[in-house]
PDB file of C-alpha atoms in Angstrom:
ATOM      1  CA  VAL A   1     -40.001  -4.059 -22.562  1.00 49.00           C
ATOM      2  CA  LYS A   2     -38.536  -4.104 -18.985  1.00 69.00           C
ATOM      3  CA  GLY A   3     -34.911  -2.884 -18.568  1.00 84.00           C
ATOM      4  CA  ILE A   4     -32.155  -4.852 -16.852  1.00 91.00           C
ATOM      5  CA  GLU A   5     -32.310  -4.721 -13.097  1.00 96.00           C
ATOM      6  CA  ARG A   6     -29.209  -6.790 -12.226  1.00 97.00           C
ATOM      7  CA  LEU A   7     -25.903  -7.185 -14.056  1.00 96.00           C
ATOM      8  CA  GLU A   8     -23.542 -10.084 -13.049  1.00 96.00           C
ATOM      9  CA  ILE A   9     -20.369 -10.903 -14.776  1.00 95.00           C
ATOM     10  CA  GLY A  10     -18.641 -14.004 -14.048  1.00 93.00           C
ATOM     11  CA  GLY A  11     -14.870 -14.388 -13.031  1.00 92.00           C
ATOM     12  CA  ASP A  12     -12.215 -14.616 -15.672  1.00 90.00           C
ATOM     13  CA  CYS A  13     -14.471 -12.938 -18.295  1.00 89.00           C
ATOM     14  CA  PHE A  14     -13.624 -10.264 -20.780  1.00 88.00           C
ATOM     15  CA  ILE A  15      -9.907 -10.498 -20.107  1.00 82.00           C
ATOM     16  CA  LYS A  16      -8.982  -8.616 -23.358  1.00 83.00           C
ATOM     17  CA  VAL A  17     -11.358  -5.801 -22.706  1.00 89.00           C
ATOM     18  CA  ASN A  18      -9.848  -2.429 -22.003  1.00 90.00           C
ATOM     19  CA  ARG A  19     -12.995  -0.035 -21.787  1.00 93.00           C
ATOM     20  CA  PHE A  20     -15.769  -1.249 -19.440  1.00 94.00           C
ATOM     21  CA  VAL A  21     -18.776   1.364 -19.760  1.00 96.00           C
ATOM     22  CA  ILE A  22     -22.343   1.178 -18.174  1.00 96.00           C
ATOM     23  CA  ASP A  23     -24.371   4.352 -19.101  1.00 96.00           C
ATOM     24  CA  GLY A  24     -27.945   5.168 -18.704  1.00 95.00           C
ATOM     25  CA  LEU A  25     -29.547   1.859 -17.550  1.00 95.00           C
ATOM     26  CA  ASN A  26     -32.059   3.535 -15.420  1.00 93.00           C
ATOM     27  CA  GLU A  27     -33.651   0.361 -13.907  1.00 96.00           C
ATOM     28  CA  LEU A  28     -30.277  -1.314 -13.057  1.00 97.00           C
ATOM     29  CA  LYS A  29     -30.161  -1.766  -9.359  1.00 97.00           C
ATOM     30  CA  SER A  30     -27.291  -4.013  -8.932  1.00 98.00           C
ATOM     31  CA  VAL A  31     -23.722  -4.822 -10.584  1.00 98.00           C
ATOM     32  CA  LYS A  32     -21.682  -7.677  -9.492  1.00 97.00           C
ATOM     33  CA  ILE A  33     -18.318  -8.501 -11.243  1.00 96.00           C
ATOM     34  CA  GLY A  34     -16.632 -11.750 -10.424  1.00 95.00           C
ATOM     35  CA  ARG A  35     -12.972 -12.452  -9.540  1.00 95.00           C
ATOM     36  CA  ARG A  36     -10.351 -11.568 -11.998  1.00 93.00           C
ATOM     37  CA  ALA A  37     -12.876 -10.314 -14.618  1.00 92.00           C
ATOM     38  CA  LEU A  38     -11.318  -7.807 -16.927  1.00 88.00           C
ATOM     39  CA  HIS A  39      -7.797  -8.843 -15.519  1.00 83.00           C
ATOM     40  CA  ASN A  40      -4.968  -8.748 -18.275  1.00 77.00           C
ATOM     41  CA  GLU A  41      -1.881  -6.545 -18.361  1.00 79.00           C
ATOM     42  CA  SER A  42      -1.969  -6.099 -21.836  1.00 79.00           C
ATOM     43  CA  THR A  43      -5.138  -4.030 -21.501  1.00 71.00           C
ATOM     44  CA  ARG A  44      -3.479  -1.431 -19.319  1.00 82.00           C
ATOM     45  CA  ILE A  45      -2.864   1.699 -21.531  1.00 85.00           C
ATOM     46  CA  GLY A  46      -5.958   3.872 -21.910  1.00 88.00           C
ATOM     47  CA  SER A  47      -8.127   1.301 -19.967  1.00 92.00           C
ATOM     48  CA  GLU A  48     -11.020   2.620 -17.996  1.00 94.00           C
ATOM     49  CA  CYS A  49     -14.107   1.583 -16.118  1.00 95.00           C
ATOM     50  CA  LEU A  50     -16.927   3.948 -16.364  1.00 97.00           C
ATOM     51  CA  ILE A  51     -20.394   3.598 -14.609  1.00 97.00           C
ATOM     52  CA  MET A  52     -22.634   6.601 -15.077  1.00 97.00           C
ATOM     53  CA  ASN A  53     -26.240   7.863 -15.238  1.00 96.00           C
ATOM     54  CA  CYS A  54     -28.078   4.941 -13.698  1.00 96.00           C
ATOM     55  CA  ASP A  55     -30.757   6.341 -11.564  1.00 95.00           C
ATOM     56  CA  GLN A  56     -31.720   3.257  -9.617  1.00 96.00           C
ATOM     57  CA  LEU A  57     -28.106   1.664  -9.052  1.00 97.00           C
ATOM     58  CA  SER A  58     -27.686   1.160  -5.494  1.00 97.00           C
ATOM     59  CA  GLU A  59     -25.011  -1.576  -5.269  1.00 97.00           C
ATOM     60  CA  ILE A  60     -21.685  -2.310  -6.998  1.00 98.00           C
ATOM     61  CA  HIS A  61     -19.523  -5.281  -5.923  1.00 98.00           C
ATOM     62  CA  ILE A  62     -16.281  -5.725  -7.882  1.00 96.00           C
ATOM     63  CA  GLY A  63     -14.391  -8.906  -7.220  1.00 96.00           C
ATOM     64  CA  PHE A  64     -10.752  -9.891  -6.310  1.00 96.00           C
ATOM     65  CA  GLN A  65      -8.372  -8.654  -8.809  1.00 94.00           C
ATOM     66  CA  SER A  66     -10.804  -7.390 -11.241  1.00 94.00           C
ATOM     67  CA  PHE A  67      -9.877  -4.460 -13.176  1.00 93.00           C
ATOM     68  CA  TYR A  68      -6.308  -5.068 -11.665  1.00 92.00           C
ATOM     69  CA  TRP A  69      -4.489  -3.292 -14.559  1.00 91.00           C
ATOM     70  CA  TYR A  70      -7.044  -0.591 -15.339  1.00 93.00           C
ATOM     71  CA  GLU A  71      -5.826   3.002 -15.257  1.00 94.00           C
ATOM     72  CA  SER A  72      -9.214   4.792 -14.513  1.00 94.00           C
ATOM     73  CA  PHE A  73     -12.338   4.071 -12.316  1.00 95.00           C
ATOM     74  CA  GLU A  74     -15.125   6.504 -12.430  1.00 96.00           C
ATOM     75  CA  LEU A  75     -18.530   6.681 -10.866  1.00 96.00           C
ATOM     76  CA  LYS A  76     -20.646   9.595 -12.064  1.00 97.00           C
ATOM     77  CA  ASN A  77     -24.331  10.690 -11.475  1.00 96.00           C
ATOM     78  CA  LEU A  78     -25.485   7.472  -9.335  1.00 96.00           C
ATOM     79  CA  PRO A  79     -27.960   9.263  -7.106  1.00 96.00           C
ATOM     80  CA  SER A  80     -29.206   6.013  -5.491  1.00 96.00           C
ATOM     81  CA  LEU A  81     -25.805   4.303  -4.856  1.00 96.00           C
ATOM     82  CA  ILE A  82     -25.534   3.070  -1.177  1.00 95.00           C
ATOM     83  CA  SER A  83     -22.802   0.453  -1.413  1.00 96.00           C
ATOM     84  CA  ILE A  84     -19.486   0.038  -3.102  1.00 96.00           C
ATOM     85  CA  GLN A  85     -17.626  -3.309  -2.379  1.00 97.00           C
ATOM     86  CA  LEU A  86     -14.024  -3.564  -3.830  1.00 95.00           C
ATOM     87  CA  ASP A  87     -12.466  -7.061  -3.041  1.00 96.00           C
ATOM     88  CA  GLY A  88      -8.710  -7.321  -2.618  1.00 95.00           C
ATOM     89  CA  HIS A  89      -6.512  -6.059  -5.420  1.00 94.00           C
ATOM     90  CA  ALA A  90      -9.537  -4.675  -7.398  1.00 93.00           C
ATOM     91  CA  PHE A  91      -8.126  -1.639  -9.324  1.00 92.00           C
ATOM     92  CA  MET A  92      -4.780  -2.351  -7.794  1.00 92.00           C
ATOM     93  CA  LYS A  93      -3.027  -0.355 -10.474  1.00 90.00           C
ATOM     94  CA  CYS A  94      -5.368   2.317 -10.941  1.00 92.00           C
ATOM     95  CA  GLN A  95      -4.075   5.829 -11.389  1.00 92.00           C
ATOM     96  CA  ARG A  96      -7.375   7.803 -11.410  1.00 93.00           C
ATOM     97  CA  ILE A  97     -10.422   7.353  -9.236  1.00 93.00           C
ATOM     98  CA  VAL A  98     -13.490   9.729  -9.741  1.00 94.00           C
ATOM     99  CA  PHE A  99     -16.703   9.851  -7.601  1.00 92.00           C
ATOM    100  CA  GLU A 100     -18.879  12.453  -9.000  1.00 92.00           C
ATOM    101  CA  SER A 101     -22.342  13.820  -8.194  1.00 82.00           C
ATOM    102  CA  MET A 102     -23.399  10.674  -6.208  1.00 66.00           C
ATOM    103  CA  ASN A 103     -26.282  12.375  -4.210  1.00 62.00           C
ATOM    104  CA  ASP A 104     -27.085  15.885  -5.120  1.00 56.00           C
TER     105      ASP A 104
END
């Protein structure tokens, strides 16, 4: 079975989710999250977006006001990452951002 190479989440999806994790998808190359996805003030406390351990991931695009209320944004162990695009007000209320072990 071939793994996922591209993950695309449309706008206004997952508005009640307070934890978004992508971990260990080694064939994943691209992540695109539409505008206002994962956007709801009630998800604020303890909310986090974590993308890690994806060997081939080279591109991340997060749309307008997505993760607006999230407290934490972490990218870890993404050795192929070339591009991160955060549209306006993405992670607007974020208190913690971590980029770790991107290209050792």
